Short mmCIF file of C-alpha atoms in Angstrom, two decimals:
data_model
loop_
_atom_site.label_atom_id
_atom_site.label_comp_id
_atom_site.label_asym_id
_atom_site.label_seq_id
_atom_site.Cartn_x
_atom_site.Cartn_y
_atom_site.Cartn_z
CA UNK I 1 102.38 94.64 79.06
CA UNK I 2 102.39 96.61 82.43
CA UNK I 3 104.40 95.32 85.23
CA UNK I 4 102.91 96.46 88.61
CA UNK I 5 105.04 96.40 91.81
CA UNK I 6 103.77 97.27 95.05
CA UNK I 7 105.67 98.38 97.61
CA UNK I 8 105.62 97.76 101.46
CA UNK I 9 107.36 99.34 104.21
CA UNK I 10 106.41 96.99 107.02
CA UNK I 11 106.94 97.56 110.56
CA UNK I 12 110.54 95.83 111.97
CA UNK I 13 109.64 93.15 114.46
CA UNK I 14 105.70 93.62 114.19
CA UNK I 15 104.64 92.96 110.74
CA UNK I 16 101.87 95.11 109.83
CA UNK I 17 101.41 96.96 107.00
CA UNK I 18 102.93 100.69 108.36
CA UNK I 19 102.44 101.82 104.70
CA UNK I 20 101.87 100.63 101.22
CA UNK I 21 102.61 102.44 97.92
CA UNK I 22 101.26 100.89 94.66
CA UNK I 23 104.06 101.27 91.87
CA UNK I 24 102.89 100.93 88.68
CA UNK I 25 105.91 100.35 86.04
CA UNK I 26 106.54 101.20 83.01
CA UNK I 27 109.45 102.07 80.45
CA UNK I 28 111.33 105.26 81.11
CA UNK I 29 114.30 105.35 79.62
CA UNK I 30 116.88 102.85 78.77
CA UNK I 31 120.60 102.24 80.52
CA UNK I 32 123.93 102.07 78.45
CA UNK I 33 126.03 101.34 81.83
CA UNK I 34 128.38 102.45 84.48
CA UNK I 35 132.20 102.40 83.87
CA UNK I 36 135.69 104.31 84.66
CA UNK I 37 138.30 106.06 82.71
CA UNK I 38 142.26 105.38 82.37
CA UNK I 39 142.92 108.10 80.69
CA UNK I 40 145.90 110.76 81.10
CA UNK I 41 148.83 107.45 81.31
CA UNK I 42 146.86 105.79 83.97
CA UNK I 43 146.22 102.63 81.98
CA UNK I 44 149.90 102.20 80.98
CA UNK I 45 150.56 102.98 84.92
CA UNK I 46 147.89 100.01 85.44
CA UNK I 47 149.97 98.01 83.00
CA UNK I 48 153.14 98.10 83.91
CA UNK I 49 153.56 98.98 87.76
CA UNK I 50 151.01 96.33 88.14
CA UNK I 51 151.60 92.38 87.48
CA UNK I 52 150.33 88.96 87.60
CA UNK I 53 147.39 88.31 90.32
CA UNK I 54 147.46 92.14 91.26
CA UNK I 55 146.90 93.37 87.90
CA UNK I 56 144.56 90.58 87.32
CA UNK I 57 142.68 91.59 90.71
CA UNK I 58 142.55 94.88 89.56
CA UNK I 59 140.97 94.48 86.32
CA UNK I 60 138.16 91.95 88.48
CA UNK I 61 137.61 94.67 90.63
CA UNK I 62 136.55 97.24 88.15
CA UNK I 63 134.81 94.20 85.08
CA UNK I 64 133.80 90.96 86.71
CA UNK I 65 130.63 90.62 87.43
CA UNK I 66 131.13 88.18 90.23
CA UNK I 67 133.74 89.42 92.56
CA UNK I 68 133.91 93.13 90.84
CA UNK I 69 131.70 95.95 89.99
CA UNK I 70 130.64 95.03 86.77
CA UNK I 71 131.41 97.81 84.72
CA UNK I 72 130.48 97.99 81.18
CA UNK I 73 131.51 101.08 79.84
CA UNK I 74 135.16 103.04 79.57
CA UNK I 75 136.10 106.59 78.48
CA UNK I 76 139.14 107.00 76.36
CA UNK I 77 141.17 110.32 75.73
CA UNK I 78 141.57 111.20 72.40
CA UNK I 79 145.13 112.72 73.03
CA UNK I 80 146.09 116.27 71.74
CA UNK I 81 149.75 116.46 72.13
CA UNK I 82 153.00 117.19 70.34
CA UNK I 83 153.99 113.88 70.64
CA UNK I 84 153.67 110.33 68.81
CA UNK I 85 152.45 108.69 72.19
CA UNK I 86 150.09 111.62 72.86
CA UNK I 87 148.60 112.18 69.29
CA UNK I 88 148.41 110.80 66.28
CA UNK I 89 149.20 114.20 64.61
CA UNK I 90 151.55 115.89 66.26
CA UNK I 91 152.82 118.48 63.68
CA UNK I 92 150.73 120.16 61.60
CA UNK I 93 150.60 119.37 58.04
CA UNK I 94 151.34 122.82 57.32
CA UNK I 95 147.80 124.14 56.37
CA UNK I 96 144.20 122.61 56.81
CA UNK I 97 143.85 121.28 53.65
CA UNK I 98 147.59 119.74 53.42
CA UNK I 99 148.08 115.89 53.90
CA UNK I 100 148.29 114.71 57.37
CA UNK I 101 150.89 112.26 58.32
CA UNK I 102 149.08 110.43 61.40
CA UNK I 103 150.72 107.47 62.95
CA UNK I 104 149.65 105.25 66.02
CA UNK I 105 151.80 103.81 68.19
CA UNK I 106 149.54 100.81 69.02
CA UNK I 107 150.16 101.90 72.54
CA UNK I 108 148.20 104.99 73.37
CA UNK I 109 149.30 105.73 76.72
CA UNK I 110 148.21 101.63 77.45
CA UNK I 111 144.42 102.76 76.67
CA UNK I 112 144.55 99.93 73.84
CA UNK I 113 145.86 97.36 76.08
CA UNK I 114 143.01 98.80 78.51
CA UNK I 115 140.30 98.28 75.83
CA UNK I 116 141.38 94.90 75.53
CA UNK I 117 141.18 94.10 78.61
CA UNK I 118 137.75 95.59 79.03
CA UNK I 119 136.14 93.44 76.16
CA UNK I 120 137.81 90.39 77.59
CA UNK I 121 134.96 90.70 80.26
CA UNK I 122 132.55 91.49 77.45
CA UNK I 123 133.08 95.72 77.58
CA UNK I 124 131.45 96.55 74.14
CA UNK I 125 130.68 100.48 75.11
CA UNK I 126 134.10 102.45 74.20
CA UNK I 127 133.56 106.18 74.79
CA UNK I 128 136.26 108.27 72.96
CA UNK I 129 136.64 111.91 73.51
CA UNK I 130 139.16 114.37 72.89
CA UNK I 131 140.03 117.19 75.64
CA UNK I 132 141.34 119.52 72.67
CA UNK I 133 142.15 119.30 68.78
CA UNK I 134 146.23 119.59 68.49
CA UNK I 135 147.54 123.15 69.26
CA UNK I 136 147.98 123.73 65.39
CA UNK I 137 144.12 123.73 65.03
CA UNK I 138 143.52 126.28 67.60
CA UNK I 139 143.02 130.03 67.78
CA UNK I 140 145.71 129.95 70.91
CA UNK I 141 147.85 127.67 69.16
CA UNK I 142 148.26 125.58 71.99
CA UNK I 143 146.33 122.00 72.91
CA UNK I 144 146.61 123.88 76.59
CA UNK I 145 144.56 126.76 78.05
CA UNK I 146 141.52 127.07 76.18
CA UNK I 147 141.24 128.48 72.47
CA UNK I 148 138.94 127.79 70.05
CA UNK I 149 138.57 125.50 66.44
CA UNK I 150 140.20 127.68 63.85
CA UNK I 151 136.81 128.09 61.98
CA UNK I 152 133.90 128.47 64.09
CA UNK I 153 131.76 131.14 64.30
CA UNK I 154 133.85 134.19 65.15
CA UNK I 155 137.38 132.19 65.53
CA UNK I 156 139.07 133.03 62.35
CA UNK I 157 143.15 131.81 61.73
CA UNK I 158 145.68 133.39 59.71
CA UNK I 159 146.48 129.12 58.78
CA UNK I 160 142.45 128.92 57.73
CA UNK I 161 139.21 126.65 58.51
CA UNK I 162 140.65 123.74 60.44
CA UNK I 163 136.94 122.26 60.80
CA UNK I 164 137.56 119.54 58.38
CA UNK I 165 140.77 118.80 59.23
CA UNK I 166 139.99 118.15 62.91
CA UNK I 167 137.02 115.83 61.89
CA UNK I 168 139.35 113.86 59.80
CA UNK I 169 141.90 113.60 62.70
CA UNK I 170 138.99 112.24 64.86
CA UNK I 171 137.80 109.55 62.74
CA UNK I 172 141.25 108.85 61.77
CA UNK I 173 141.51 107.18 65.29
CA UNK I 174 138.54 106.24 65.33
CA UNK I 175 139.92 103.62 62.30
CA UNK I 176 143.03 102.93 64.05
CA UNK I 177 141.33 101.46 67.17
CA UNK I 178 138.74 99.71 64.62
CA UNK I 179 141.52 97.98 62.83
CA UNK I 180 143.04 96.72 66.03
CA UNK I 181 139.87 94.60 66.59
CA UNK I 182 138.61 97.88 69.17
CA UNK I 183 135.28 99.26 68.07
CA UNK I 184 134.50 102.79 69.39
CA UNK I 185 131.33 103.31 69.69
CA UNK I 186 130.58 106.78 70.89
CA UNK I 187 132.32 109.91 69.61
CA UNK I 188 133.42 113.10 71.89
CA UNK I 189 135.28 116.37 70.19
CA UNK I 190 134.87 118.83 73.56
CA UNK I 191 136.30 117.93 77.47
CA UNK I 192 134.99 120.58 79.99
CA UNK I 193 134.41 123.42 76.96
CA UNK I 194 133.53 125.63 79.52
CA UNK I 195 136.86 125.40 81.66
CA UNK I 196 140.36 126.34 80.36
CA UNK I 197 143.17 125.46 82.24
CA UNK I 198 146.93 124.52 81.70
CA UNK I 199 146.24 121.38 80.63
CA UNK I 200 144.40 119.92 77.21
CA UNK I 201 141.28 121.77 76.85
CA UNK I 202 139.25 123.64 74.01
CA UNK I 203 136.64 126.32 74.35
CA UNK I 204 133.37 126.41 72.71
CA UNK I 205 129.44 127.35 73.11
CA UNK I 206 126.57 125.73 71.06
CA UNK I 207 127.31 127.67 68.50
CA UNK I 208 130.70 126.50 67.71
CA UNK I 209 129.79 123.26 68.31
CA UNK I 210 126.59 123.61 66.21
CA UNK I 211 129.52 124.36 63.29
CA UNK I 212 131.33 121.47 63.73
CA UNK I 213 129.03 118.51 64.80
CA UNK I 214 127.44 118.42 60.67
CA UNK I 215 131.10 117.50 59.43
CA UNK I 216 132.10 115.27 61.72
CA UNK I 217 128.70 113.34 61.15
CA UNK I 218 129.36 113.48 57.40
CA UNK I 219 132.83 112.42 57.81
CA UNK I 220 132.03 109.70 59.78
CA UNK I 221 129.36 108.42 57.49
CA UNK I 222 131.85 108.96 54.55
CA UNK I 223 134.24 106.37 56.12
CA UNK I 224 131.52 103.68 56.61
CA UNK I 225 131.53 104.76 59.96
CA UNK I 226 127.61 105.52 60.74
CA UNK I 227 127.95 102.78 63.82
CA UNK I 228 129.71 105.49 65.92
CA UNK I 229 127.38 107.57 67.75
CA UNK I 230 128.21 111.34 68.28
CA UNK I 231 128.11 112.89 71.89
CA UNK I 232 128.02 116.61 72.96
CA UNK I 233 129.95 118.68 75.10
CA UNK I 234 130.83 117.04 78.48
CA UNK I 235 130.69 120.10 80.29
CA UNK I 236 131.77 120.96 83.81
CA UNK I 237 128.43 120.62 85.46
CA UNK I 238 124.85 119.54 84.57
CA UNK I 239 123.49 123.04 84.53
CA UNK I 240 125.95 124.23 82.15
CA UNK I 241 125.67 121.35 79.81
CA UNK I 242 121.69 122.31 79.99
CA UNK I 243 122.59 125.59 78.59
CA UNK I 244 124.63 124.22 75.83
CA UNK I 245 122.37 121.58 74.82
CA UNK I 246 119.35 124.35 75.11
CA UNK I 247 121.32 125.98 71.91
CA UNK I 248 121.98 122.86 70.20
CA UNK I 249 118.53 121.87 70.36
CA UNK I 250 117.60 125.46 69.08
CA UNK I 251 120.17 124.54 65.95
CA UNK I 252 118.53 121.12 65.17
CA UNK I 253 121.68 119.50 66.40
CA UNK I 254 119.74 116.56 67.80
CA UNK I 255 119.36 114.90 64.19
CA UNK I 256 123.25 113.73 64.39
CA UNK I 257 123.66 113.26 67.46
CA UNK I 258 122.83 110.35 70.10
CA UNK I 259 124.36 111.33 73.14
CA UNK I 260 124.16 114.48 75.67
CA UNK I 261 127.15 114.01 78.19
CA UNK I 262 128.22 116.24 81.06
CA UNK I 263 130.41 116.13 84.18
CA UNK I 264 129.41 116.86 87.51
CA UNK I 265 132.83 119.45 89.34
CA UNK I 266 130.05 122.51 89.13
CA UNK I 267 126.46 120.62 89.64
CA UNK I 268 125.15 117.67 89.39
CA UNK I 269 122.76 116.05 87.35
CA UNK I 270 119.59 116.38 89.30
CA UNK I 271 116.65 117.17 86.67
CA UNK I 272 116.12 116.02 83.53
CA UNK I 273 117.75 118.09 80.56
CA UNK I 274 115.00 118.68 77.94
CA UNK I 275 116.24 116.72 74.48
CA UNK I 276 115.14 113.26 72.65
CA UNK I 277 118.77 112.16 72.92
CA UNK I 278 119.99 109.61 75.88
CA UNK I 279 121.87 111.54 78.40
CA UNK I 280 125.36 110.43 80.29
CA UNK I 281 127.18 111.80 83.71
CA UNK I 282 130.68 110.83 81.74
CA UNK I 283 132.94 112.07 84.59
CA UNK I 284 132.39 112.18 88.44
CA UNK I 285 134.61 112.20 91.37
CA UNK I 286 135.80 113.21 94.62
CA UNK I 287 138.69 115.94 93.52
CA UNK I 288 139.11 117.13 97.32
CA UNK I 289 139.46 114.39 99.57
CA UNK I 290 142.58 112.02 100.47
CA UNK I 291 142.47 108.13 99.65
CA UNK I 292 139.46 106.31 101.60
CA UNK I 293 137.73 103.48 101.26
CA UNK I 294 134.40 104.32 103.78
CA UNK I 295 131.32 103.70 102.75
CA UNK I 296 129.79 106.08 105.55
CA UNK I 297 131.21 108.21 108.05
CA UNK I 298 130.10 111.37 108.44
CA UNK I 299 128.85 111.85 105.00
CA UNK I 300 131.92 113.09 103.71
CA UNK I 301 132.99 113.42 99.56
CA UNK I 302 134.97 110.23 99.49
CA UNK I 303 132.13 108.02 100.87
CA UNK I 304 130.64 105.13 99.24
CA UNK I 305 126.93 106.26 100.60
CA UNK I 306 127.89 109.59 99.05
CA UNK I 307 128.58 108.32 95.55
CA UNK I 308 125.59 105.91 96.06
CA UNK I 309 122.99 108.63 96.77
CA UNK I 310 124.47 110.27 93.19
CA UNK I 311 123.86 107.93 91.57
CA UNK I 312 120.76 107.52 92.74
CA UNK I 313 119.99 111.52 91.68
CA UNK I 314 121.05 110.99 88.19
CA UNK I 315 119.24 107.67 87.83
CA UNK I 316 116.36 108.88 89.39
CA UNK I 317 115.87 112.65 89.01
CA UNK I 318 118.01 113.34 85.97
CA UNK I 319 116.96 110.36 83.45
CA UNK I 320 120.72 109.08 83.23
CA UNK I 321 121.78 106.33 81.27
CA UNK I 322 124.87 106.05 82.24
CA UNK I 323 127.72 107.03 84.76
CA UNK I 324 131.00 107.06 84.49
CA UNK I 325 133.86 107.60 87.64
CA UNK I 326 136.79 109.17 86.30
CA UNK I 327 139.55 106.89 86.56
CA UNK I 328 139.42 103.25 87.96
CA UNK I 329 142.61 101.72 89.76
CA UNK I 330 145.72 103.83 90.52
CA UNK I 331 148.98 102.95 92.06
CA UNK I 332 150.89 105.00 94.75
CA UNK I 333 148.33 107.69 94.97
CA UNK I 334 146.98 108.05 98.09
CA UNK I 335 146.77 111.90 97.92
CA UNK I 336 143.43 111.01 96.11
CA UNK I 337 139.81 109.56 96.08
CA UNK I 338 139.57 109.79 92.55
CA UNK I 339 139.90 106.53 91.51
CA UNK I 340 137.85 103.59 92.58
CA UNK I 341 140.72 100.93 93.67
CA UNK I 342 144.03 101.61 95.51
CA UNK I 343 147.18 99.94 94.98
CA UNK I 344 150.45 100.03 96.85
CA UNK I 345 152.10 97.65 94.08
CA UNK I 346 151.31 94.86 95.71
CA UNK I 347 147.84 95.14 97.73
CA UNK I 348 144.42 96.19 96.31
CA UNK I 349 141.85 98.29 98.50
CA UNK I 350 138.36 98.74 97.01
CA UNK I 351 136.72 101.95 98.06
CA UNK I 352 133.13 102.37 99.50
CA UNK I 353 132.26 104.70 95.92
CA UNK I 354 132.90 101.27 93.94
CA UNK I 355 130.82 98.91 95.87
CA UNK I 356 128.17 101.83 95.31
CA UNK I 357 128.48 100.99 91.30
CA UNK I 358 128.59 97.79 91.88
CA UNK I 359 124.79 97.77 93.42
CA UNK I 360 123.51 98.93 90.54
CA UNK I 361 126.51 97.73 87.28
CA UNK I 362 126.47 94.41 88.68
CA UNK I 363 122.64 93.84 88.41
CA UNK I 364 121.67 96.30 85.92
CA UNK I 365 123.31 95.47 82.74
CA UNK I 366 123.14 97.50 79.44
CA UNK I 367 120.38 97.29 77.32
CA UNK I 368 117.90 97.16 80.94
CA UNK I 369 115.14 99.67 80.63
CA UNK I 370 114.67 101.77 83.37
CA UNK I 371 110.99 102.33 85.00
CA UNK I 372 109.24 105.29 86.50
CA UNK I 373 107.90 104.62 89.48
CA UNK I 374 105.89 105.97 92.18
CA UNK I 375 105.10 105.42 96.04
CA UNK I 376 107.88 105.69 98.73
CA UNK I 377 109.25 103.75 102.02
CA UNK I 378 110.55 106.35 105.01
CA UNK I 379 113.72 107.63 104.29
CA UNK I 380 114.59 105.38 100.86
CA UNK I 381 115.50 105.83 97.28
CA UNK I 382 114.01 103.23 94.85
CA UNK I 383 115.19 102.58 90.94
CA UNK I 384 113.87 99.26 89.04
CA UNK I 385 115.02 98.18 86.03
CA UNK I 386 113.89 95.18 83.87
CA UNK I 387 116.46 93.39 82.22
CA UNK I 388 117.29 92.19 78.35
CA UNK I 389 116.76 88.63 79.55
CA UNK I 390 113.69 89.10 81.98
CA UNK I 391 115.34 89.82 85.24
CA UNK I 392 113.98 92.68 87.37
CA UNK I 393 115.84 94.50 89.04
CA UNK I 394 114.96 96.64 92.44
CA UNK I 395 117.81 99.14 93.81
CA UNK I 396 116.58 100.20 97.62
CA UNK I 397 119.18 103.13 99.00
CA UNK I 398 118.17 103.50 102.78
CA UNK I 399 119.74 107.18 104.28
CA UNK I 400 117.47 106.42 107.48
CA UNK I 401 119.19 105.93 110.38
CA UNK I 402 116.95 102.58 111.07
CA UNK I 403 116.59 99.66 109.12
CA UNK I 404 113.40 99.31 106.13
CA UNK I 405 111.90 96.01 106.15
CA UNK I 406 110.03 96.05 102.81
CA UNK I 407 107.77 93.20 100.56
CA UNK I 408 107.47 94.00 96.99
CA UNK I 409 104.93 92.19 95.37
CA UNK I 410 103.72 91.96 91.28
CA UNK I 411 101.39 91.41 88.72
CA UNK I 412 102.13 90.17 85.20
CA UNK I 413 105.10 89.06 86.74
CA UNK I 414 105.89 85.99 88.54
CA UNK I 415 108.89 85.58 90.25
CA UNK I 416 110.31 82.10 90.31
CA UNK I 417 113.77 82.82 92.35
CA UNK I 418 115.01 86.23 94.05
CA UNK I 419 118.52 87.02 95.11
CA UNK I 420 119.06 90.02 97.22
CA UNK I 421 122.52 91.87 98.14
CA UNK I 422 123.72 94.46 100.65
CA UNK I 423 126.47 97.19 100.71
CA UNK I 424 126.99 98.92 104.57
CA UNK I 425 129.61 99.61 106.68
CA UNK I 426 130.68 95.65 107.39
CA UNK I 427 129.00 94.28 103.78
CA UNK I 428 129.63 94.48 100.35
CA UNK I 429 127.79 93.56 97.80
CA UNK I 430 127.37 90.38 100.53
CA UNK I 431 124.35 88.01 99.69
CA UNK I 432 121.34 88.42 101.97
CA UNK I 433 118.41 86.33 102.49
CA UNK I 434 115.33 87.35 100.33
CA UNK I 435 112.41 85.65 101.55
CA UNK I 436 109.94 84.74 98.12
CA UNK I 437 106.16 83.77 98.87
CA UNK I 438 103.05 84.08 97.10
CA UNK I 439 104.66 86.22 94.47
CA UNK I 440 105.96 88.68 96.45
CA UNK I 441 109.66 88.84 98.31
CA UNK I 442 110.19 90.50 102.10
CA UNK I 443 114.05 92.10 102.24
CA UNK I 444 115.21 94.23 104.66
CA UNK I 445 117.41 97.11 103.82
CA UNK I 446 120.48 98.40 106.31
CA UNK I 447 120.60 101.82 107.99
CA UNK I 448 122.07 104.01 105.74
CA UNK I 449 123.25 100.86 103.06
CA UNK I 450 122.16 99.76 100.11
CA UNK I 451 120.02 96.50 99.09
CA UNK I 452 119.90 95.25 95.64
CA UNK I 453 117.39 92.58 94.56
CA UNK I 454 117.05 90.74 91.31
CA UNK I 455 114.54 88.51 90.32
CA UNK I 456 113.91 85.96 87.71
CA UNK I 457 111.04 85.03 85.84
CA UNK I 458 109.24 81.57 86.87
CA UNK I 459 109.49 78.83 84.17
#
């Protein structure tokens, strides 16, 4: 069935008809989620410098759907290191094919007390991704500064092919998290493979990855572990993760696996990547700016409308399924927008860039398909989404300097109760009216703000 939505951008405070766009719907693409990371100690931070109705606003902020933004989806690091709390191999085994003596610490830098906490709100996407394999694995030696998997194409080691081994070390945390009642259910072996730097990274091209990604599927489905979905190569920008994923298209990679993910320091995602497979933004944020909690300004990096009309790109322009902030709530570090929620200890302080997630995570739940759509109102961004339960869903991003007053009508739909929701400079995520009639509901949308409407089904 077709759902047709027209839209109209009425004139404020006259009521005609200025101009009208008919929208016809239909599926697009499908949406995993929006969610945060933890990673690098942060969730232990969370953990333990937080307490009581802090920690507990904290965790509301970033999961309930209420009060919060709604997230449904967190990133774990698969850590590297030379130690028990930052890998569960942290001395080789002597040789690639030699037993490994992993160990978990049930801890993992709090990022299992994190997941917990997450599916507690009903979290039940777990991204896991390793930065680097351990040092030992490496052509540098070293979990830092680059290298490459002792084994791919051209990366030969005195110690041997370490292809296998590093596979095995993946889904051996992989079980480790399963048997703690934790399901992961997507799969990362690269972090920014086209970056080194001091800290945990690993080099590699589509053709080392094209090397590797057949094992680790085998391995996987070996272990009874066919469930857990494969992503490739989070790369430092959308146009270099096009590249890669031109090459691993070329090498038939796409039969194992599900995911294409990328970050967004060198582009972002603006146009589609050409592949079958879903495609993720898995880590965003403003690396430049101090602390703030704006939503608009002057249109600066830390901004809520900033993040908002991102979002929007990837959503829009880029086919995303998902997008992911890079880390959530952080204490004492006011040096830095790139987290979502401040904390002095004591206080929280929501920022503008997670009331933007919030207008769509909130509304927009996983499983919600998302639909093409065409037409336009002056100066506005429109996504609509439909729901597992019926709902539909209309996301209206105004970067006008004037407010839209809009009625979007249906067929083969009939709304029986809208609820509409606005994000600005003095709201968020504050309840609006939404005037229904005839089938169709009249909402006006702020001056450079956001309006979110969601509508139900009549009985």
């Amino acid at each position: 069935m077709t759902l047709l939505i027209t839209i109209a951008a009425l004139v404020a405070g006259i009521g005609h008809v200025s101009a009208q766009a008919s929208v016809t719907v239909k599926v697009a693409w499908y949406i995993d989620g929006f969610g945060v990371s933890q990673a690098f100690g942060r969730a232990a931070e969370f953990r333990d410098m937080l307490s009581g109705d802090p920690q507990q606003q904290g965790l509301d902020y970033l999961f309930n759907t209420t009060t919060g933004a709604g997230l449904t989806i967190i990133r774990n690091r698969i850590g590297s290191g030379t130690t028990s709390s930052d890998s569960i191999l942290p001395k080789s085994p002597g040789g690639p094919t030699a037993a490994a003596n992993y160990s978990f610490d049930d801890d993992d830098r709090g990022q299992v007390w994190f997941s917990q906490q997450a599916m507690k709100y009903g979290v039940k996407t777990i991204y896991a991704d390793a930065w680097s394999a351990p040092g030992f694995m490496k052509t540098n030696n070293n979990e830092n500064n680059g290298g490459y998997l002792c084994g791919t194409p051209g990366h030969t080691c005195s110690s041997g092919d370490w292809r296998q081994a590093y596979a095995d070390f993946l889904v051996q945390y992989v079980k480790y998290y399963s048997a703690r009642g934790i399901p992961i259910t997507q799969l990362g072996f690269l972090n920014e493979p086209d970056y080194v730097t001091s800290y945990s990274s690993m080099q590699s091209g589509a053709n080392e990855a094209a090397s590797f990604i057949p094992i680790l599927y085998d391995t996987l489905e070996k272990n009874g572990l066919s469930n857990v979905s494969l992503t490739c190569c989070d790369a430092m920008g959308w146009n270099s993760q096009k590249s890669i994923t031109q090459g691993l298209v070329s090498a038939g990679m796409e039969r194992y696996l599900k995911y294409i993910t990328s970050h967004m320091y060198s582009s972002d995602p603006n146009s589609v990547i050409p592949t079958k497979l879903k495609t993720w933004q898995t880590e965003a944020a403003d690396l430049q700016s101090r602390w703030c909690a704006t939503w608009y300004g002057s249109g600066g990096q830390c901004e809520g409308m900033t993040w908002a009309n991102k979002i929007h790109n990837g959503l829009a322009n880029a086919n995303l399924s998902a997008y992911i902030y890079w880390q959530g709530v952080e204490v004492n570090q006011f040096q830095a927008s790139s987290y979502l929620v401040a904390s002095d200890g004591k206080t929280l302080t929501p920022s503008g860039r997670l009331w933007a997630f919030a207008m769509w995570s909130r509304f927009v739940r996983p499983g919600a398909y998302r639909v093409s759509t065409s037409g336009s109102v002056s100066s506005t961004g429109i996504t609509a989404f439909k729901n597992t339960d019926g709902s539909v869903v209309v996301v209206f991003l105004n970067s006008g300097g004037s407010q839209q007053s809009v009625k979007v009508s249906f067929s083969d739909f009939t709304p029986g109760a809208a609820e509409a929701y606005v994000t600005d400079n003095t709201r968020s995520v504050a309840s609006v009216t939404a005037t229904l009639s005839g089938g169709a509901v009249t909402v006006s949308v702020p001056s450079r703000g956001m309006l979110t409407v969601k509508l139900t089904a009549a009985a």
